[in-house]
């Protein structure tokens, strides 16, 4: 799933980082690389939005639920995000930090879940934070809270902010959710964003990285999502016409979890 996840669930890697030579069996775990039935299927072609929503709708509306049973990583994740963003602002002419630095006017938390990132980070740095999240029981947790603006109960593939007219956004935050989109949907979605991004604003993608032993993306049947490689992310950003302005690996997560990388993007 796009949330924090143990490497061994999907890559046959041991916690010590050693790659297992043992072939996967159907008993290995609940993550399926379904090559047996669909030998050449691209991992993202196995994504099924209905199954994804079914999974997330049946998940407890809590930090534990949206973080796949690793609630303890939330604090360090939010701290890492705050540090990454502070560095971006220090290099920014439009949104400098320091005495002249103010809160951003409007940000949006995409694939927001219960609004963990909005509550713990985005609402500290933006006057208003909009929410995009398809599961209503999740957004019920955050609706009406301080600084929360519009709430859109749709998937990112169906979110057309350009048509809503409430932008522009200074910051568009996408974390642990773009794995729910196919490659083509992700590129299409990213291509829509520059039209609602303020000049000098940022699109952030913060996601698990697949470290599959043969450099492949990995499908996870549990929530019908993919974990992508760093190479794939960079290729899709390029296709979407976005420029990578900064990137950083999240530090301090427990050993054995997938690596998590933040990418800061701007229109080319
Ligand atoms: C692992 S949770 C992460 C939630 C939040 N970003 C966080 O870090 O706390 C994944 C979220 O993606 C949402 N999701 C599922 N399908 C989606 C889609 N097509 N577009 C956007 N979000 C989706 C789920 O409902 C869930 O809230």
GROMACS .gro file of C-alpha atoms and ligand atoms in nm:
model
  295
    1UNK     CA    1   0.000   0.000   0.000
    2UNK     CA    2   0.122   0.359  -0.041
    3UNK     CA    3   0.149   0.400   0.336
    4UNK     CA    4   0.469   0.305   0.524
    5UNK     CA    5   0.539  -0.058   0.451
    6UNK     CA    6   0.800  -0.318   0.530
    7UNK     CA    7   1.037  -0.387   0.242
    8UNK     CA    8   1.003  -0.761   0.290
    9UNK     CA    9   0.634  -0.736   0.206
   10UNK     CA   10   0.710  -0.666  -0.156
   11UNK     CA   11   1.073  -0.708  -0.251
   12UNK     CA   12   1.185  -1.034  -0.093
   13UNK     CA   13   1.450  -0.832   0.086
   14UNK     CA   14   1.551  -0.914   0.437
   15UNK     CA   15   1.565  -0.639   0.698
   16UNK     CA   16   1.941  -0.635   0.671
   17UNK     CA   17   1.902  -0.529   0.309
   18UNK     CA   18   2.019  -0.861   0.168
   19UNK     CA   19   1.823  -0.964  -0.138
   20UNK     CA   20   1.661  -1.302  -0.100
   21UNK     CA   21   1.717  -1.556  -0.376
   22UNK     CA   22   1.411  -1.745  -0.257
   23UNK     CA   23   1.136  -1.742  -0.518
   24UNK     CA   24   0.811  -1.589  -0.400
   25UNK     CA   25   0.530  -1.828  -0.327
   26UNK     CA   26   0.161  -1.761  -0.287
   27UNK     CA   27   0.212  -1.806   0.086
   28UNK     CA   28   0.472  -1.530   0.111
   29UNK     CA   29   0.233  -1.254   0.208
   30UNK     CA   30  -0.069  -1.064   0.088
   31UNK     CA   31   0.112  -0.872  -0.184
   32UNK     CA   32   0.075  -1.023  -0.525
   33UNK     CA   33   0.299  -0.981  -0.826
   34UNK     CA   34   0.046  -1.159  -1.036
   35UNK     CA   35   0.281  -1.262  -1.316
   36UNK     CA   36   0.143  -1.616  -1.310
   37UNK     CA   37  -0.198  -1.513  -1.439
   38UNK     CA   38  -0.093  -1.197  -1.629
   39UNK     CA   39   0.267  -1.267  -1.728
   40UNK     CA   40   0.351  -0.938  -1.900
   41UNK     CA   41   0.112  -0.708  -1.722
   42UNK     CA   42   0.262  -0.376  -1.619
   43UNK     CA   43   0.216  -0.346  -1.241
   44UNK     CA   44   0.005  -0.030  -1.274
   45UNK     CA   45  -0.231  -0.203  -1.517
   46UNK     CA   46  -0.350  -0.415  -1.224
   47UNK     CA   47  -0.481  -0.110  -1.035
   48UNK     CA   48  -0.854  -0.122  -0.975
   49UNK     CA   49  -1.002   0.192  -0.818
   50UNK     CA   50  -1.312   0.016  -0.692
   51UNK     CA   51  -1.101  -0.235  -0.498
   52UNK     CA   52  -0.884   0.047  -0.364
   53UNK     CA   53  -1.181   0.243  -0.234
   54UNK     CA   54  -1.332  -0.072  -0.084
   55UNK     CA   55  -1.009  -0.133   0.105
   56UNK     CA   56  -0.971   0.225   0.231
   57UNK     CA   57  -1.341   0.259   0.321
   58UNK     CA   58  -1.305  -0.046   0.545
   59UNK     CA   59  -0.997   0.096   0.716
   60UNK     CA   60  -1.020   0.260   1.056
   61UNK     CA   61  -1.027   0.642   1.030
   62UNK     CA   62  -0.718   0.697   1.241
   63UNK     CA   63  -0.346   0.762   1.201
   64UNK     CA   64  -0.291   0.390   1.259
   65UNK     CA   65  -0.536   0.310   0.977
   66UNK     CA   66  -0.397   0.546   0.714
   67UNK     CA   67  -0.039   0.458   0.801
   68UNK     CA   68  -0.094   0.086   0.757
   69UNK     CA   69  -0.020   0.000   1.120
   70UNK     CA   70   0.287   0.224   1.157
   71UNK     CA   71   0.145   0.527   1.344
   72UNK     CA   72   0.480   0.576   1.516
   73UNK     CA   73   0.636   0.711   1.192
   74UNK     CA   74   0.393   1.004   1.172
   75UNK     CA   75   0.588   1.242   1.397
   76UNK     CA   76   0.919   1.192   1.220
   77UNK     CA   77   0.751   1.203   0.880
   78UNK     CA   78   0.588   1.540   0.958
   79UNK     CA   79   0.916   1.674   1.095
   80UNK     CA   80   1.098   1.557   0.779
   81UNK     CA   81   0.837   1.730   0.563
   82UNK     CA   82   0.863   2.053   0.761
   83UNK     CA   83   1.244   2.051   0.724
   84UNK     CA   84   1.226   1.976   0.352
   85UNK     CA   85   0.977   2.255   0.296
   86UNK     CA   86   1.173   2.503   0.510
   87UNK     CA   87   1.476   2.444   0.285
   88UNK     CA   88   1.264   2.508  -0.026
   89UNK     CA   89   1.142   2.835   0.123
   90UNK     CA   90   1.492   2.946   0.213
   91UNK     CA   91   1.582   2.923  -0.157
   92UNK     CA   92   1.262   3.092  -0.272
   93UNK     CA   93   1.229   3.457  -0.378
   94UNK     CA   94   0.850   3.442  -0.384
   95UNK     CA   95   0.799   3.272  -0.046
   96UNK     CA   96   1.106   3.350   0.164
   97UNK     CA   97   1.133   3.249   0.527
   98UNK     CA   98   1.257   3.485   0.798
   99UNK     CA   99   1.101   3.816   0.905
  100UNK     CA  100   0.927   3.875   0.570
  101UNK     CA  101   0.812   3.515   0.540
  102UNK     CA  102   0.440   3.473   0.589
  103UNK     CA  103   0.206   3.181   0.578
  104UNK     CA  104   0.119   3.059   0.232
  105UNK     CA  105  -0.226   3.169   0.118
  106UNK     CA  106  -0.361   2.833   0.004
  107UNK     CA  107  -0.232   2.475   0.002
  108UNK     CA  108  -0.399   2.147  -0.085
  109UNK     CA  109  -0.354   1.806   0.079
  110UNK     CA  110  -0.407   1.544  -0.193
  111UNK     CA  111  -0.505   1.188  -0.101
  112UNK     CA  112  -0.531   1.338   0.246
  113UNK     CA  113  -0.679   1.046   0.439
  114UNK     CA  114  -0.794   1.178   0.777
  115UNK     CA  115  -0.595   1.500   0.729
  116UNK     CA  116  -0.291   1.384   0.926
  117UNK     CA  117  -0.059   1.608   0.720
  118UNK     CA  118  -0.299   1.901   0.724
  119UNK     CA  119  -0.336   1.887   1.102
  120UNK     CA  120   0.031   1.823   1.177
  121UNK     CA  121   0.206   2.035   0.918
  122UNK     CA  122   0.017   2.211   0.636
  123UNK     CA  123  -0.212   2.414   0.859
  124UNK     CA  124   0.097   2.554   1.034
  125UNK     CA  125   0.232   2.693   0.709
  126UNK     CA  126  -0.081   2.785   0.510
  127UNK     CA  127  -0.384   3.001   0.591
  128UNK     CA  128  -0.619   2.761   0.413
  129UNK     CA  129  -0.573   2.395   0.325
  130UNK     CA  130  -0.808   2.225   0.081
  131UNK     CA  131  -0.853   1.850   0.097
  132UNK     CA  132  -0.881   1.595  -0.183
  133UNK     CA  133  -0.970   1.249  -0.058
  134UNK     CA  134  -1.215   0.996  -0.202
  135UNK     CA  135  -1.315   0.831   0.128
  136UNK     CA  136  -1.581   1.032   0.311
  137UNK     CA  137  -1.538   0.860   0.649
  138UNK     CA  138  -1.179   0.991   0.643
  139UNK     CA  139  -1.265   1.349   0.553
  140UNK     CA  140  -1.539   1.354   0.821
  141UNK     CA  141  -1.249   1.359   1.067
  142UNK     CA  142  -1.115   1.691   0.938
  143UNK     CA  143  -1.410   1.882   0.790
  144UNK     CA  144  -1.471   2.210   0.971
  145UNK     CA  145  -1.137   2.215   1.152
  146UNK     CA  146  -0.933   2.536   1.165
  147UNK     CA  147  -0.773   2.633   0.834
  148UNK     CA  148  -0.953   2.361   0.638
  149UNK     CA  149  -1.112   2.497   0.322
  150UNK     CA  150  -1.280   2.301   0.048
  151UNK     CA  151  -1.314   1.925   0.078
  152UNK     CA  152  -1.331   1.728  -0.246
  153UNK     CA  153  -1.440   1.365  -0.205
  154UNK     CA  154  -1.290   1.238  -0.529
  155UNK     CA  155  -0.984   1.047  -0.645
  156UNK     CA  156  -0.700   1.251  -0.793
  157UNK     CA  157  -0.774   1.105  -1.136
  158UNK     CA  158  -1.113   1.278  -1.123
  159UNK     CA  159  -1.008   1.603  -0.954
  160UNK     CA  160  -1.008   1.895  -1.194
  161UNK     CA  161  -0.899   2.191  -0.986
  162UNK     CA  162  -0.874   2.406  -1.296
  163UNK     CA  163  -1.252   2.388  -1.324
  164UNK     CA  164  -1.320   2.486  -0.962
  165UNK     CA  165  -1.174   2.833  -0.983
  166UNK     CA  166  -1.062   2.848  -0.618
  167UNK     CA  167  -0.692   2.828  -0.680
  168UNK     CA  168  -0.422   2.908  -0.729
  169UNK     CA  169  -0.238   2.691  -0.478
  170UNK     CA  170   0.101   2.785  -0.341
  171UNK     CA  171   0.164   2.424  -0.243
  172UNK     CA  172   0.013   2.098  -0.372
  173UNK     CA  173   0.109   1.813  -0.136
  174UNK     CA  174   0.072   1.450  -0.254
  175UNK     CA  175   0.184   1.188  -0.006
  176UNK     CA  176   0.141   0.813   0.005
  177UNK     CA  177  -0.141   0.828  -0.249
  178UNK     CA  178  -0.015   0.863  -0.608
  179UNK     CA  179   0.046   0.486  -0.610
  180UNK     CA  180  -0.332   0.461  -0.642
  181UNK     CA  181  -0.309   0.603  -0.995
  182UNK     CA  182  -0.185   0.430  -1.308
  183UNK     CA  183   0.120   0.582  -1.477
  184UNK     CA  184  -0.097   0.742  -1.745
  185UNK     CA  185  -0.340   0.883  -1.484
  186UNK     CA  186  -0.053   1.021  -1.280
  187UNK     CA  187   0.101   1.200  -1.579
  188UNK     CA  188  -0.240   1.341  -1.679
  189UNK     CA  189  -0.302   1.457  -1.322
  190UNK     CA  190   0.041   1.620  -1.290
  191UNK     CA  191  -0.009   1.796  -1.624
  192UNK     CA  192  -0.327   1.959  -1.487
  193UNK     CA  193  -0.153   2.109  -1.185
  194UNK     CA  194   0.056   2.395  -1.329
  195UNK     CA  195  -0.262   2.578  -1.429
  196UNK     CA  196  -0.362   2.601  -1.060
  197UNK     CA  197  -0.015   2.653  -0.912
  198UNK     CA  198   0.094   3.004  -0.809
  199UNK     CA  199   0.409   3.136  -0.965
  200UNK     CA  200   0.699   3.004  -0.756
  201UNK     CA  201   0.476   2.747  -0.585
  202UNK     CA  202   0.557   2.378  -0.547
  203UNK     CA  203   0.408   2.040  -0.622
  204UNK     CA  204   0.538   1.785  -0.370
  205UNK     CA  205   0.527   1.411  -0.419
  206UNK     CA  206   0.636   1.211  -0.115
  207UNK     CA  207   0.616   0.836  -0.166
  208UNK     CA  208   0.761   0.494  -0.092
  209UNK     CA  209   1.022   0.380  -0.342
  210UNK     CA  210   1.021   0.031  -0.481
  211UNK     CA  211   1.360  -0.127  -0.436
  212UNK     CA  212   1.259  -0.437  -0.624
  213UNK     CA  213   1.561  -0.651  -0.702
  214UNK     CA  214   1.510  -0.614  -1.080
  215UNK     CA  215   1.419  -0.245  -1.066
  216UNK     CA  216   1.047  -0.292  -1.123
  217UNK     CA  217   0.745  -0.119  -0.983
  218UNK     CA  218   0.548  -0.344  -0.752
  219UNK     CA  219   0.174  -0.398  -0.739
  220UNK     CA  220   0.012  -0.440  -0.399
  221UNK     CA  221  -0.318  -0.620  -0.407
  222UNK     CA  222  -0.415  -0.511  -0.056
  223UNK     CA  223  -0.517  -0.161  -0.159
  224UNK     CA  224  -0.468  -0.201  -0.536
  225UNK     CA  225  -0.172   0.036  -0.563
  226UNK     CA  226   0.180   0.040  -0.702
  227UNK     CA  227   0.511   0.135  -0.544
  228UNK     CA  228   0.732   0.296  -0.808
  229UNK     CA  229   1.105   0.310  -0.849
  230UNK     CA  230   1.292   0.641  -0.832
  231UNK     CA  231   1.374   0.602  -1.202
  232UNK     CA  232   1.004   0.564  -1.289
  233UNK     CA  233   0.904   0.870  -1.083
  234UNK     CA  234   1.162   1.088  -1.259
  235UNK     CA  235   1.048   0.960  -1.599
  236UNK     CA  236   0.682   1.039  -1.523
  237UNK     CA  237   0.769   1.388  -1.392
  238UNK     CA  238   0.960   1.453  -1.714
  239UNK     CA  239   0.663   1.331  -1.921
  240UNK     CA  240   0.436   1.562  -1.726
  241UNK     CA  241   0.659   1.859  -1.814
  242UNK     CA  242   0.769   1.920  -1.455
  243UNK     CA  243   1.114   2.019  -1.334
  244UNK     CA  244   1.261   1.852  -1.027
  245UNK     CA  245   1.388   2.137  -0.808
  246UNK     CA  246   1.481   1.939  -0.499
  247UNK     CA  247   1.461   1.586  -0.368
  248UNK     CA  248   1.544   1.421  -0.039
  249UNK     CA  249   1.517   1.082   0.128
  250UNK     CA  250   1.322   1.074   0.452
  251UNK     CA  251   1.558   1.001   0.739
  252UNK     CA  252   1.493   0.831   1.068
  253UNK     CA  253   1.229   0.573   0.978
  254UNK     CA  254   1.254   0.233   1.143
  255UNK     CA  255   1.486  -0.009   0.970
  256UNK     CA  256   1.312  -0.242   0.731
  257UNK     CA  257   1.052   0.001   0.593
  258UNK     CA  258   1.054   0.102   0.229
  259UNK     CA  259   1.265   0.410   0.161
  260UNK     CA  260   1.052   0.725   0.130
  261UNK     CA  261   1.152   1.010  -0.100
  262UNK     CA  262   1.021   1.366  -0.132
  263UNK     CA  263   1.028   1.536  -0.472
  264UNK     CA  264   0.967   1.911  -0.515
  265UNK     CA  265   0.844   1.995  -0.864
  266UNK     CA  266   0.770   2.308  -1.059
  267UNK     CA  267   0.654   2.372  -1.414
  268UNK     CA  268   0.940   2.377  -1.664
  269LIG     C1  269  -0.173   0.564   0.293
  269LIG     S1  270  -0.311   0.669   0.301
  269LIG     C2  271  -0.223   0.824   0.315
  269LIG     C3  272  -0.308   0.936   0.366
  269LIG     C4  273  -0.232   1.068   0.385
  269LIG     N1  274  -0.173   1.115   0.263
  269LIG     C5  275  -0.128   1.053   0.492
  269LIG     O1  276  -0.008   1.048   0.458
  269LIG     O2  277  -0.165   1.049   0.609
  269LIG     C6  278  -0.363   0.665   0.130
  269LIG     C7  279  -0.483   0.751   0.100
  269LIG     O3  280  -0.505   0.756  -0.041
  269LIG     C8  281  -0.644   0.759  -0.061
  269LIG     N2  282  -0.678   0.720  -0.199
  269LIG     C9  283  -0.721   0.601  -0.247
  269LIG     N3  284  -0.742   0.610  -0.378
  269LIG    C10  285  -0.712   0.736  -0.415
  269LIG    C11  286  -0.717   0.807  -0.539
  269LIG     N4  287  -0.755   0.749  -0.651
  269LIG     N5  288  -0.681   0.938  -0.538
  269LIG    C12  289  -0.640   0.997  -0.422
  269LIG     N6  290  -0.634   0.936  -0.304
  269LIG    C13  291  -0.670   0.807  -0.300
  269LIG    C14  292  -0.696   0.662   0.043
  269LIG     O4  293  -0.835   0.676   0.065
  269LIG    C15  294  -0.610   0.700   0.163
  269LIG     O5  295  -0.670   0.802   0.236
   0.00000   0.00000   0.00000
